[in-house]
GROMACS .gro file of C-alpha atoms in nm:
model
  330
    1MET     CA    1   1.282   0.349   0.630
    2ALA     CA    2   1.213   0.689   0.773
    3LEU     CA    3   0.863   0.774   0.659
    4ILE     CA    4   0.975   1.108   0.514
    5GLY     CA    5   1.242   1.181   0.389
    6LEU     CA    6   1.645  -0.445  -1.016
    7GLY     CA    7   1.708  -0.210  -1.246
    8CYS     CA    8   1.442  -0.382  -1.458
    9LEU     CA    9   1.409  -0.756  -1.475
   10THR     CA   10   1.604  -0.961  -1.733
   11GLY     CA   11   1.596  -0.801  -2.077
   12CYS     CA   12   1.491  -0.456  -1.962
   13SER     CA   13   1.717  -0.160  -1.877
   14ARG     CA   14   1.612   0.167  -1.717
   15SER     CA   15   1.633   0.340  -2.057
   16ASP     CA   16   1.404   0.090  -2.224
   17PRO     CA   17   1.026   0.145  -2.206
   18ALA     CA   18   0.859  -0.123  -1.998
   19PRO     CA   19   0.576  -0.329  -2.146
   20ALA     CA   20   0.223  -0.204  -2.103
   21LEU     CA   21   0.021  -0.320  -1.804
   22PRO     CA   22  -0.145  -0.642  -1.927
   23VAL     CA   23  -0.522  -0.674  -1.948
   24LEU     CA   24  -0.636  -0.922  -1.691
   25LYS     CA   25  -0.977  -1.034  -1.558
   26ILE     CA   26  -1.021  -0.889  -1.208
   27ASP     CA   27  -1.303  -0.977  -0.973
   28PRO     CA   28  -1.439  -0.637  -0.858
   29ALA     CA   29  -1.543  -0.788  -0.525
   30ARG     CA   30  -1.184  -0.886  -0.445
   31VAL     CA   31  -0.985  -0.562  -0.459
   32SER     CA   32  -0.763  -0.480  -0.159
   33VAL     CA   33  -0.459  -0.279  -0.059
   34SER     CA   34  -0.174  -0.299   0.188
   35GLY     CA   35   0.139  -0.107   0.270
   36VAL     CA   36   0.432  -0.067   0.509
   37SER     CA   37   0.549   0.264   0.659
   38SER     CA   38   0.469   0.546   0.415
   39GLY     CA   39   0.299   0.272   0.210
   40ALA     CA   40   0.070   0.201   0.507
   41TYR     CA   41  -0.041   0.559   0.503
   42MET     CA   42  -0.090   0.533   0.127
   43ALA     CA   43  -0.293   0.215   0.168
   44ALA     CA   44  -0.517   0.389   0.422
   45GLN     CA   45  -0.563   0.686   0.188
   46ALA     CA   46  -0.650   0.461  -0.102
   47HIS     CA   47  -0.899   0.257   0.099
   48VAL     CA   48  -1.085   0.555   0.236
   49ALA     CA   49  -1.081   0.753  -0.087
   50PHE     CA   50  -1.194   0.457  -0.299
   51SER     CA   51  -1.409   0.267  -0.051
   52THR     CA   52  -1.657   0.169  -0.321
   53ARG     CA   53  -1.390  -0.019  -0.517
   54ILE     CA   54  -1.140  -0.124  -0.248
   55HIS     CA   55  -1.292  -0.379  -0.008
   56ALA     CA   56  -1.012  -0.454   0.239
   57ALA     CA   57  -0.691  -0.291   0.365
   58ALA     CA   58  -0.383  -0.380   0.574
   59MET     CA   59  -0.137  -0.134   0.726
   60LEU     CA   60   0.199  -0.201   0.888
   61ALA     CA   61   0.371   0.076   1.087
   62GLY     CA   62   0.138   0.350   0.976
   63GLY     CA   63  -0.129   0.575   1.122
   64PRO     CA   64  -0.484   0.687   1.051
   65TYR     CA   65  -0.616   0.836   0.727
   66GLY     CA   66  -0.530   1.202   0.688
   67CYS     CA   67  -0.302   1.208   0.993
   68ALA     CA   68  -0.067   1.477   0.865
   69GLN     CA   69  -0.347   1.697   0.735
   70GLY     CA   70  -0.111   1.846   0.477
   71SER     CA   71   0.155   1.944   0.730
   72LEU     CA   72   0.510   1.811   0.723
   73ASP     CA   73   0.558   1.927   1.083
   74ARG     CA   74   0.256   1.731   1.193
   75ALA     CA   75   0.368   1.428   0.995
   76LEU     CA   76   0.704   1.424   1.180
   77ALA     CA   77   0.549   1.483   1.524
   78ASP     CA   78   0.197   1.348   1.566
   79CYS     CA   79   0.218   1.090   1.289
   80MET     CA   80   0.557   0.937   1.361
   81LYS     CA   81   0.657   1.015   1.721
   82GLY     CA   82   0.301   1.032   1.853
   83THR     CA   83   0.379   1.355   2.034
   84PRO     CA   84   0.114   1.475   2.049
   85ALA     CA   85  -0.101   1.174   1.962
   86PRO     CA   86  -0.310   1.209   1.647
   87ASP     CA   87  -0.648   1.367   1.710
   88VAL     CA   88  -0.866   1.083   1.595
   89ALA     CA   89  -1.197   1.261   1.641
   90ALA     CA   90  -1.076   1.551   1.422
   91LEU     CA   91  -0.950   1.307   1.155
   92ILE     CA   92  -1.285   1.129   1.145
   93ALA     CA   93  -1.461   1.464   1.109
   94ARG     CA   94  -1.221   1.565   0.831
   95ALA     CA   95  -1.285   1.241   0.643
   96THR     CA   96  -1.658   1.284   0.684
   97THR     CA   97  -1.642   1.636   0.548
   98PHE     CA   98  -1.448   1.512   0.246
   99ALA     CA   99  -1.702   1.241   0.182
  100ASP     CA  100  -1.992   1.479   0.207
  101ALA     CA  101  -1.823   1.702  -0.051
  102GLY     CA  102  -1.756   1.407  -0.286
  103GLN     CA  103  -1.378   1.444  -0.246
  104ILE     CA  104  -1.364   1.078  -0.126
  105ASP     CA  105  -1.612   0.796  -0.156
  106PRO     CA  106  -1.901   0.771   0.094
  107ILE     CA  107  -1.799   0.661   0.443
  108ALA     CA  108  -2.066   0.389   0.418
  109GLY     CA  109  -1.838   0.207   0.175
  110LEU     CA  110  -1.608   0.117   0.468
  111ALA     CA  111  -1.883  -0.044   0.676
  112ASP     CA  112  -1.802  -0.411   0.617
  113ASP     CA  113  -1.446  -0.396   0.484
  114PRO     CA  114  -1.192  -0.616   0.666
  115VAL     CA  115  -0.896  -0.414   0.805
  116PHE     CA  116  -0.566  -0.543   0.946
  117ILE     CA  117  -0.334  -0.312   1.142
  118ALA     CA  118   0.014  -0.423   1.250
  119HIS     CA  119   0.306  -0.267   1.433
  120GLY     CA  120   0.634  -0.422   1.546
  121SER     CA  121   0.685  -0.404   1.921
  122SER     CA  122   1.052  -0.303   1.867
  123ASP     CA  123   0.988  -0.024   1.614
  124PRO     CA  124   1.225   0.263   1.694
  125ILE     CA  125   1.094   0.502   1.421
  126VAL     CA  126   0.712   0.502   1.442
  127ASN     CA  127   0.565   0.508   1.794
  128ASN     CA  128   0.304   0.247   1.875
  129ILE     CA  129   0.071   0.540   1.964
  130VAL     CA  130   0.035   0.603   1.593
  131SER     CA  131  -0.094   0.255   1.516
  132GLN     CA  132  -0.321   0.278   1.821
  133ALA     CA  133  -0.463   0.591   1.660
  134ALA     CA  134  -0.516   0.400   1.332
  135ILE     CA  135  -0.712   0.137   1.530
  136ALA     CA  136  -0.921   0.404   1.696
  137PHE     CA  137  -0.987   0.573   1.367
  138GLN     CA  138  -1.106   0.246   1.210
  139GLN     CA  139  -1.326   0.167   1.511
  140GLY     CA  140  -1.477   0.511   1.499
  141ILE     CA  141  -1.538   0.546   1.127
  142ALA     CA  142  -1.650   0.187   1.055
  143PRO     CA  143  -1.748   0.025   1.388
  144THR     CA  144  -1.912  -0.275   1.224
  145ALA     CA  145  -1.619  -0.363   0.995
  146PRO     CA  146  -1.401  -0.667   1.079
  147LEU     CA  147  -1.078  -0.548   1.242
  148GLN     CA  148  -0.768  -0.754   1.329
  149VAL     CA  149  -0.453  -0.617   1.493
  150SER     CA  150  -0.101  -0.746   1.550
  151LEU     CA  151   0.104  -0.539   1.789
  152ASP     CA  152   0.308  -0.785   1.991
  153GLN     CA  153   0.547  -0.932   1.739
  154ALA     CA  154   0.909  -0.841   1.821
  155TYR     CA  155   1.041  -0.675   1.507
  156GLY     CA  156   1.142  -0.321   1.427
  157HIS     CA  157   1.052  -0.073   1.151
  158LEU     CA  158   1.069  -0.321   0.865
  159TRP     CA  159   0.890  -0.580   0.658
  160PRO     CA  160   0.914  -0.916   0.846
  161ARG     CA  161   0.962  -1.226   0.631
  162SER     CA  162   0.863  -1.584   0.717
  163GLN     CA  163   1.214  -1.722   0.721
  164ALA     CA  164   1.384  -1.722   1.064
  165GLY     CA  165   1.696  -1.514   1.107
  166ASN     CA  166   1.834  -1.227   1.312
  167CYS     CA  167   1.542  -0.998   1.233
  168GLN     CA  168   1.762  -0.701   1.158
  169PRO     CA  169   1.669  -0.478   0.864
  170ASP     CA  170   1.867  -0.507   0.540
  171ALA     CA  171   1.918  -0.216   0.300
  172GLY     CA  172   1.558  -0.251   0.188
  173TYR     CA  173   1.406  -0.252   0.539
  174MET     CA  174   1.322  -0.623   0.520
  175ALA     CA  175   1.432  -0.893   0.759
  176ASP     CA  176   1.410  -1.264   0.831
  177CYS     CA  177   1.206  -1.257   1.148
  178GLY     CA  178   1.021  -1.591   1.134
  179PHE     CA  179   0.690  -1.410   1.105
  180ASP     CA  180   0.494  -1.435   0.778
  181MET     CA  181   0.339  -1.087   0.750
  182ALA     CA  182   0.204  -1.164   0.407
  183ALA     CA  183   0.011  -1.463   0.537
  184ALA     CA  184  -0.123  -1.263   0.829
  185MET     CA  185  -0.244  -0.989   0.601
  186ALA     CA  186  -0.388  -1.221   0.340
  187THR     CA  187  -0.578  -1.425   0.602
  188ALA     CA  188  -0.730  -1.110   0.749
  189LEU     CA  189  -0.819  -0.952   0.414
  190GLU     CA  190  -0.931  -1.268   0.232
  191PRO     CA  191  -1.076  -1.499   0.504
  192ALA     CA  192  -1.288  -1.688   0.251
  193THR     CA  193  -0.997  -1.795   0.033
  194ALA     CA  194  -0.714  -2.043   0.091
  195SER     CA  195  -0.551  -2.082   0.431
  196PRO     CA  196  -0.184  -2.000   0.475
  197ALA     CA  197  -0.111  -2.366   0.520
  198SER     CA  198  -0.221  -2.431   0.164
  199ALA     CA  199   0.021  -2.183   0.013
  200PRO     CA  200   0.267  -2.362  -0.210
  201PRO     CA  201   0.633  -2.390  -0.101
  202SER     CA  202   0.739  -2.204  -0.412
  203ALA     CA  203   0.580  -1.935  -0.621
  204PRO     CA  204   0.547  -2.042  -0.991
  205GLY     CA  205   0.371  -1.724  -1.111
  206LYS     CA  206   0.533  -1.448  -1.313
  207LEU     CA  207   0.686  -1.126  -1.179
  208LEU     CA  208   0.657  -0.870  -1.458
  209VAL     CA  209   0.770  -0.513  -1.514
  210PHE     CA  210   0.505  -0.278  -1.651
  211ASP     CA  211   0.493   0.079  -1.777
  212GLN     CA  212   0.346   0.305  -1.505
  213ASN     CA  213   0.270   0.587  -1.753
  214LEU     CA  214  -0.101   0.506  -1.759
  215LYS     CA  215  -0.190   0.870  -1.735
  216PRO     CA  216   0.102   1.078  -1.873
  217GLU     CA  217  -0.048   1.407  -1.762
  218LEU     CA  218   0.009   1.300  -1.398
  219ALA     CA  219   0.375   1.220  -1.448
  220SER     CA  220   0.514   1.550  -1.319
  221ASN     CA  221   0.302   1.575  -1.003
  222ALA     CA  222   0.257   1.209  -0.909
  223LYS     CA  223   0.636   1.145  -0.883
  224LEU     CA  224   0.611   0.787  -0.987
  225ASP     CA  225   0.877   0.569  -1.147
  226ASP     CA  226   0.844   0.483  -1.518
  227ALA     CA  227   0.798   0.120  -1.426
  228GLY     CA  228   0.628  -0.089  -1.158
  229PHE     CA  229   0.597  -0.460  -1.082
  230LEU     CA  230   0.311  -0.706  -1.130
  231TYR     CA  231   0.293  -1.065  -0.999
  232VAL     CA  232   0.052  -1.288  -1.195
  233PRO     CA  233  -0.024  -1.641  -1.077
  234ALA     CA  234  -0.064  -1.890  -1.359
  235ALA     CA  235  -0.437  -1.929  -1.285
  236CYS     CA  236  -0.491  -1.553  -1.326
  237GLU     CA  237  -0.378  -1.560  -1.689
  238GLN     CA  238  -0.707  -1.737  -1.770
  239GLU     CA  239  -0.962  -1.676  -1.497
  240ALA     CA  240  -1.083  -1.376  -1.296
  241CYS     CA  241  -0.873  -1.317  -0.985
  242GLY     CA  242  -0.856  -1.072  -0.701
  243LEU     CA  243  -0.630  -0.765  -0.714
  244HIS     CA  244  -0.408  -0.668  -0.423
  245VAL     CA  245  -0.208  -0.346  -0.444
  246ILE     CA  246   0.104  -0.333  -0.224
  247PHE     CA  247   0.262   0.002  -0.142
  248HIS     CA  248   0.633  -0.011  -0.048
  249GLY     CA  249   0.786   0.199   0.225
  250CYS     CA  250   1.039   0.479   0.194
  251GLU     CA  251   1.371   0.362   0.048
  252MET     CA  252   1.204   0.035  -0.057
  253ASN     CA  253   1.130   0.137  -0.413
  254ARG     CA  254   1.276   0.012  -0.745
  255GLU     CA  255   1.503   0.314  -0.767
  256LYS     CA  256   1.668   0.215  -0.436
  257ILE     CA  257   1.653  -0.165  -0.412
  258GLY     CA  258   1.537  -0.285  -0.753
  259ASP     CA  259   1.285  -0.575  -0.730
  260ALA     CA  260   1.389  -0.693  -0.383
  261PHE     CA  261   1.059  -0.608  -0.217
  262ALA     CA  262   0.840  -0.704  -0.513
  263ALA     CA  263   1.026  -1.034  -0.562
  264ASP     CA  264   0.995  -1.149  -0.198
  265PRO     CA  265   0.819  -1.491  -0.215
  266ASP     CA  266   0.591  -1.465   0.090
  267TRP     CA  267   0.325  -1.254  -0.088
  268HIS     CA  268   0.372  -1.455  -0.409
  269ARG     CA  269   0.292  -1.782  -0.230
  270GLN     CA  270  -0.025  -1.629  -0.088
  271ALA     CA  271  -0.119  -1.494  -0.432
  272ASP     CA  272  -0.077  -1.838  -0.591
  273ALA     CA  273  -0.286  -2.006  -0.324
  274ARG     CA  274  -0.561  -1.742  -0.325
  275HIS     CA  275  -0.560  -1.649  -0.696
  276LEU     CA  276  -0.455  -1.285  -0.639
  277VAL     CA  277  -0.282  -1.056  -0.883
  278LEU     CA  278  -0.025  -0.840  -0.697
  279LEU     CA  279   0.047  -0.487  -0.815
  280TYR     CA  280   0.353  -0.316  -0.675
  281PRO     CA  281   0.347   0.052  -0.780
  282GLN     CA  282   0.676   0.242  -0.749
  283THR     CA  283   0.767   0.596  -0.651
  284VAL     CA  284   1.082   0.797  -0.727
  285SER     CA  285   1.279   1.029  -0.500
  286SER     CA  286   1.291   1.404  -0.559
  287LEU     CA  287   1.434   1.721  -0.408
  288MET     CA  288   1.164   1.947  -0.555
  289PRO     CA  289   0.924   1.868  -0.408
  290LEU     CA  290   1.116   1.740  -0.106
  291ASN     CA  291   1.096   1.359  -0.095
  292PRO     CA  292   1.457   1.232  -0.105
  293LYS     CA  293   1.366   0.887   0.016
  294GLY     CA  294   1.099   0.804  -0.237
  295CYS     CA  295   0.812   0.793   0.012
  296TRP     CA  296   0.449   0.776  -0.086
  297ASP     CA  297   0.275   1.109  -0.045
  298TRP     CA  298   0.107   1.109   0.296
  299TRP     CA  299   0.174   1.475   0.390
  300GLY     CA  300   0.111   1.672   0.070
  301TYR     CA  301   0.417   1.693  -0.146
  302THR     CA  302   0.208   1.627  -0.461
  303GLY     CA  303  -0.051   1.889  -0.368
  304GLU     CA  304  -0.328   1.972  -0.120
  305ALA     CA  305  -0.556   1.693  -0.251
  306TYR     CA  306  -0.296   1.421  -0.191
  307ASP     CA  307  -0.534   1.209   0.023
  308GLN     CA  308  -0.846   1.270  -0.184
  309LYS     CA  309  -0.967   1.112  -0.508
  310HIS     CA  310  -0.824   1.396  -0.713
  311GLY     CA  311  -0.474   1.370  -0.564
  312ALA     CA  312  -0.209   1.292  -0.818
  313GLN     CA  313  -0.108   0.951  -0.687
  314LEU     CA  314  -0.464   0.843  -0.622
  315GLN     CA  315  -0.566   0.954  -0.968
  316TRP     CA  316  -0.297   0.720  -1.099
  317LEU     CA  317  -0.448   0.436  -0.896
  318ASP     CA  318  -0.788   0.523  -1.039
  319ALA     CA  319  -0.631   0.480  -1.388
  320VAL     CA  320  -0.514   0.134  -1.284
  321PHE     CA  321  -0.867   0.043  -1.173
  322LEU     CA  322  -1.017   0.172  -1.495
  323HIS     CA  323  -0.754  -0.030  -1.692
  324PHE     CA  324  -0.890  -0.339  -1.526
  325GLY     CA  325  -1.251  -0.241  -1.575
  326LEU     CA  326  -1.305  -0.146  -1.210
  327THR     CA  327  -1.537   0.149  -1.251
  328GLU     CA  328  -1.714   0.337  -0.978
  329PRO     CA  329  -2.061   0.204  -0.895
  330ASN     CA  330  -2.347   0.412  -1.028
   0.00000   0.00000   0.00000
């Protein structure tokens, strides 16, 4: 899952249009994001850019907001190898400048948002220095916000699952490591809801495919798949639930591995226990612009504003929020 670089579910082929994103009741106080690898960078971008609507964030194997500053060279060096280490003070100043100009939400919106930062101690692709920089960024930009870290679990550059196994990544950069990353993230981001122990042994909710063309004018620049995934617990078909957006890593998208990441039961069990709707947006790979591994844009392949509210992929996320009635506070 270098950071750069299902067909549909039953009854749906790639050539068929996916059903529209359903209308659900979402509690605006319970909107959060998470991601792994390039998805971790995307989660950080979404959280900082939309801090008035996103209230918690978790990042696995990713660095601080704005790390690449629009440079692929910096992305490959500072933001993956940690040589040199990301300049946290400069990144905080950059974010503050963006906020003052209205290009992202006010920094004050981050003040009390829970954040969880994780990094496998055996990661051969992203240096631990990068996650340390993400921690320093969080401590510097929102010193009063609850922060939890997990840096000592022995797994590599992958998504660790709760089932015990050999902890070696499969084709989708997931592995059975005996560590429930979904539970760790959910506990940090939603401390007031159900404990991991209360999560059901199975996940009886529905995994749906939905049409990602919420804003067709973004299709060319945003480089998103035609379809994404949505997990809806039974309770959330009737009552207001939280919304958690999960950003996959490079080579973990629908185009590459189908629904393997979105169908993993660990997050589903947490969603059922905590009454969370899970949204799994999906990218596509491209050669122009250069993104052959279907990564989320954390260095600028969709344009200079990629990590600001007007960036193509963040505009798409804004369309999702508006679909669920999650408007910006006045």
